[in-house]
Amino acid sequence: MTGDVDITGSHHGGEFNLAAGLLIAATVVAGYQIVKSAIQALRIKNISIDLLVSIAAIGALILGNWWEAAAVTFLFAIGGALEKATLNRTRKALSDLVDAAPETATKLNDDGSTETLELWELEPGDTVLVRNGEQVPVDGTVISGHGGVDEAQITGESVPAEKAENSEVFAGTWLRSGVLRVRAEGIGSDSTLAKIIHRVEDAQDDKAKSQTFMEKFSQWYTPGVIVAAAVIGLITQNVELALTLLVIACPGALVISIPVSIVAGIGRAARDGVLIKGGEYLETAAKVDVVVVDKTGTMTKGRPSLTDVIVLDPVYSEDEVLTLAARAETASEHPLAEAIIQGAEARNLNVEMVESAEPVAGKGIRADVDGHTVAVGSADLLDGAVDNAPILQLNEQGKTAMFVGVDGHAIGVVAVADTIRDDALEAVNALHNRGIKVVMATGDAEAVARNVGAELGIDEVRSELMPEDKLTIVQELQADGHTVAMVGDGVNDTPALATADIGVAMGAAGSPAAIETADIALMADRLPRLPYAFGLAQRTVRTMRVNIAIALFTVLVLFIGVFAGDVTMSIGMLVHQASVLLVIGIAMLLLRPTLKEDSVADKKVEQIDDKVSA
């Protein structure tokens, strides 16, 4: 029947020209930018995916296959737009950080008046006023005030951090309760937030080794596809088959499978307060099977705490022994004195200052307490023979023990030690669950190190080490075929950190140097972030492998379909774009939050609010 319309191009009649014209117009509109991009790539000697699509579309037009030409260009253009939109989602962590950057600040003048200024108008040393619900505009030190600050953008912590006089605060964080007066120190580009943004930006653009390989592969693969399609076309004398092969062999999903995973993985880590230097370090972190950690300040709190109070004279109670010891230590400048005083205060004991005391070099202190001479220290401060068994037993456990005596008579023993961090056991167990061996390397005494290692279940303990010994340990482990991560403070551990496959800095929020130099920087001083970082790296690498497998499988299926006669150019392009979006979608799963916060979070918030109210 004259006038029937067949938009596939196999029709005839007066309306044929109208349908063909519309399809050709659609091809030109959808394909203009594709051809333009292909030409721009050729100018820099790059044979791009756009060139494959351009050749296929132009060939289809020459063959009079209007529908295929329009469908291929339209699907490729739509797929490109969706790809760009979803890729932008993977960079959301970076855009969130940029959006968090403050623009103005309330300056507190010497006369007590306030004024709102742009950040660039502030100078280091200015006093900034931050009210409840406002954003902290600068890095600085709290001069006065008290409040809870939400530091999630910096450290990834969901629990507000308690801030008081001499506390550090960071630009981009939010004051959730209280009022703070802050001395400005880091302003604008000098702030920790700016350094994090710079670091994440560089890291997301940094290429992993597998990504570099894939890009080199595509440089040969894409022109190889063109040559192969031409050869097949000449052999089979089937131009449409050759053009279809160009479309289905597009390596889009293969090329994008790795970078989109890296961007998503690094972005998720940044939102959780873990800065990873780049794709190469992300891949290496996924292979880590041994972690070397320092003891002091890493597995332990890095400061002495009261651990034991033993009563030797039944006339006195534990609290009485501790109170007398703490009161005597109020006159001491010894580093262990503060641990005893704080231990007494933690038990709500009344620790009054003494009026007179006599430090005894190398032995301890004697003080006048309510008319009695109270001694805290070695047995030399006491009269007569004393049983040293309790002291020796505590010393074997790595603790520093001291006698407490009244008027020359031993009434008890107090002991202090650098105690294990509350989250250390959780972190070690999590590392073991990931198949990672933990080696503790410390300069501390063997007895101390052995006790800490036994309590935490550490696999191997090396003690009484010099900094160069830690370097040797890392090298030995690497020589045995291990991928080694080193966690240290970046000072005496610098040689080992530099040699390890991955150098990790903890509590890096207050250290711009650590943010810039560490392969992995944990912004919060929390050990469980260490296994989390390795776990996220492993998830990211698994995602990369899954995406590569999907991309290769898709191309294989399409090739089989083409030679079986079941796949046309338009179907091939539809499946190709679907595989690209699937690869991106799988990578975006990495953006889901998986970090578990402490169950005591709500309680801590309530405690901060109570202190502010008080």
Tab-separated table of C-alpha atoms in Angstrom, residues 158-316:
chain	number	residue	atom	x	y	z
A	158	SER	CA	29.874	11.104	64.060
A	159	VAL	CA	30.235	11.960	67.759
A	160	PRO	CA	30.863	15.646	68.600
A	161	ALA	CA	34.303	16.269	70.069
A	162	GLU	CA	34.437	18.055	73.411
A	163	LYS	CA	36.307	21.374	73.170
A	164	ALA	CA	37.560	23.626	75.956
A	165	GLU	CA	40.459	26.016	76.557
A	166	ASN	CA	43.621	25.043	74.587
A	167	SER	CA	41.708	22.553	72.402
A	168	GLU	CA	42.345	22.476	68.657
A	169	VAL	CA	39.470	23.233	66.282
A	170	PHE	CA	39.332	22.950	62.492
A	171	ALA	CA	37.739	25.028	59.751
A	172	GLY	CA	34.606	23.479	58.239
A	173	THR	CA	33.472	21.817	61.478
A	174	TRP	CA	30.251	22.788	63.293
A	175	LEU	CA	29.686	23.871	66.880
A	176	ARG	CA	26.665	21.889	68.085
A	177	SER	CA	26.566	23.273	71.623
A	178	GLY	CA	28.184	26.065	73.638
A	179	VAL	CA	30.170	29.151	72.601
A	180	LEU	CA	33.875	29.280	71.708
A	181	ARG	CA	36.427	32.038	71.305
A	182	VAL	CA	39.132	30.837	68.936
A	183	ARG	CA	42.568	32.250	68.113
A	184	ALA	CA	42.904	31.990	64.317
A	185	GLU	CA	45.962	30.083	63.098
A	186	GLY	CA	45.138	28.355	59.794
A	187	ILE	CA	43.016	30.513	57.471
A	188	GLY	CA	41.636	29.629	54.022
A	189	SER	CA	44.165	27.611	52.012
A	190	ASP	CA	46.283	27.122	55.135
A	191	SER	CA	43.523	25.211	56.939
A	192	THR	CA	43.386	21.457	57.442
A	193	LEU	CA	40.160	21.291	55.390
A	194	ALA	CA	41.884	22.937	52.409
A	195	LYS	CA	44.771	20.475	52.652
A	196	ILE	CA	42.318	17.557	52.769
A	197	ILE	CA	40.475	18.865	49.692
A	198	HIS	CA	43.790	19.200	47.843
A	199	ARG	CA	44.846	15.711	48.916
A	200	VAL	CA	41.561	14.029	47.912
A	201	GLU	CA	41.524	15.893	44.586
A	202	ASP	CA	45.025	14.666	43.741
A	203	ALA	CA	44.288	11.160	45.018
A	204	GLN	CA	41.145	10.731	42.905
A	205	ASP	CA	43.098	11.741	39.797
A	206	ASP	CA	46.056	9.512	40.649
A	207	LYS	CA	46.175	6.345	38.567
A	208	ALA	CA	46.549	2.817	39.836
A	209	LYS	CA	48.992	0.500	38.084
A	210	SER	CA	46.140	-1.555	36.640
A	211	GLN	CA	44.469	1.637	35.360
A	212	THR	CA	47.668	2.731	33.631
A	213	PHE	CA	47.931	-0.726	32.049
A	214	MET	CA	44.303	-0.581	30.906
A	215	GLU	CA	44.796	2.832	29.293
A	216	LYS	CA	47.886	1.588	27.426
A	217	PHE	CA	45.912	-1.485	26.391
A	218	SER	CA	43.068	0.657	25.014
A	219	GLN	CA	45.551	2.750	22.993
A	220	TRP	CA	46.351	-0.405	21.030
A	221	TYR	CA	42.971	-2.090	21.357
A	222	THR	CA	40.876	0.672	19.775
A	223	PRO	CA	42.883	1.034	16.539
A	224	GLY	CA	43.152	-2.775	16.504
A	225	VAL	CA	39.350	-2.973	16.467
A	226	ILE	CA	39.204	-0.654	13.453
A	227	VAL	CA	41.766	-2.743	11.549
A	228	ALA	CA	40.063	-6.011	12.514
A	229	ALA	CA	36.626	-4.710	11.457
A	230	ALA	CA	38.061	-3.571	8.113
A	231	VAL	CA	39.700	-6.958	7.510
A	232	ILE	CA	36.507	-8.850	8.403
A	233	GLY	CA	34.517	-6.528	6.155
A	234	LEU	CA	36.866	-7.212	3.217
A	235	ILE	CA	36.847	-10.963	3.797
A	236	THR	CA	33.096	-11.299	4.242
A	237	GLN	CA	32.163	-8.438	1.877
A	238	ASN	CA	29.679	-7.494	4.600
A	239	VAL	CA	30.134	-3.820	5.451
A	240	GLU	CA	27.254	-3.813	7.935
A	241	LEU	CA	28.921	-6.644	9.879
A	242	ALA	CA	32.166	-4.662	10.024
A	243	LEU	CA	30.353	-1.555	11.279
A	244	THR	CA	28.485	-3.576	13.900
A	245	LEU	CA	31.796	-4.981	15.140
A	246	LEU	CA	33.064	-1.418	15.624
A	247	VAL	CA	30.108	-0.654	17.885
A	248	ILE	CA	30.131	-3.780	20.030
A	249	ALA	CA	33.910	-3.745	20.499
A	250	CYS	CA	33.871	-0.289	22.132
A	251	PRO	CA	36.029	-0.663	25.275
A	252	GLY	CA	34.059	1.914	27.249
A	253	ALA	CA	33.132	-0.292	30.210
A	254	LEU	CA	36.636	-1.768	30.279
A	255	VAL	CA	38.380	1.599	30.336
A	256	ILE	CA	36.103	3.140	32.950
A	257	SER	CA	35.894	0.076	35.238
A	258	ILE	CA	39.050	0.948	37.218
A	259	PRO	CA	39.045	4.776	37.529
A	260	VAL	CA	35.409	4.941	38.634
A	261	SER	CA	36.103	2.355	41.357
A	262	ILE	CA	39.158	4.265	42.572
A	263	VAL	CA	37.316	7.588	42.692
A	264	ALA	CA	34.439	6.025	44.617
A	265	GLY	CA	36.719	4.143	47.038
A	266	ILE	CA	38.929	7.142	47.821
A	267	GLY	CA	35.858	9.362	48.148
A	268	ARG	CA	34.192	7.005	50.614
A	269	ALA	CA	37.388	6.762	52.646
A	270	ALA	CA	37.704	10.564	52.790
A	271	ARG	CA	34.159	10.886	54.128
A	272	ASP	CA	35.118	8.466	56.902
A	273	GLY	CA	38.267	10.366	57.837
A	274	VAL	CA	40.744	8.150	55.974
A	275	LEU	CA	42.924	9.877	53.372
A	276	ILE	CA	44.491	7.540	50.807
A	277	LYS	CA	47.235	9.041	48.669
A	278	GLY	CA	46.018	7.648	45.341
A	279	GLY	CA	45.012	4.667	43.253
A	280	GLU	CA	48.419	2.994	43.399
A	281	TYR	CA	48.414	3.110	47.207
A	282	LEU	CA	44.822	1.884	47.303
A	283	GLU	CA	45.813	-1.204	45.310
A	284	THR	CA	48.867	-1.786	47.508
A	285	ALA	CA	46.836	-1.385	50.718
A	286	ALA	CA	44.516	-4.146	49.514
A	287	LYS	CA	47.519	-6.523	49.408
A	288	VAL	CA	48.834	-5.744	52.919
A	289	ASP	CA	49.269	-8.932	54.935
A	290	VAL	CA	51.525	-7.648	57.748
A	291	VAL	CA	51.112	-4.505	59.853
A	292	VAL	CA	54.032	-3.289	61.958
A	293	VAL	CA	52.904	-1.065	64.838
A	294	ASP	CA	54.683	0.897	67.519
A	295	LYS	CA	53.561	0.343	71.115
A	296	THR	CA	53.678	3.694	72.876
A	297	GLY	CA	50.967	6.015	71.635
A	298	THR	CA	49.705	3.498	69.074
A	299	MET	CA	48.669	0.382	70.967
A	300	THR	CA	48.817	2.204	74.302
A	301	LYS	CA	47.613	5.628	75.390
A	302	GLY	CA	51.132	7.012	75.509
A	303	ARG	CA	50.802	8.346	79.043
A	304	PRO	CA	50.915	6.616	82.449
A	305	SER	CA	47.732	5.779	84.317
A	306	LEU	CA	47.038	4.304	87.752
A	307	THR	CA	46.640	0.529	87.444
A	308	ASP	CA	46.897	-1.012	90.930
A	309	VAL	CA	46.403	-0.118	94.588
A	310	ILE	CA	47.470	-2.862	97.020
A	311	VAL	CA	46.868	-2.637	100.783
A	312	LEU	CA	49.698	-3.953	103.008
A	313	ASP	CA	48.302	-2.761	106.341
A	314	PRO	CA	44.681	-3.805	107.001
A	315	VAL	CA	44.168	-0.701	109.106
A	316	TYR	CA	43.935	1.255	105.842
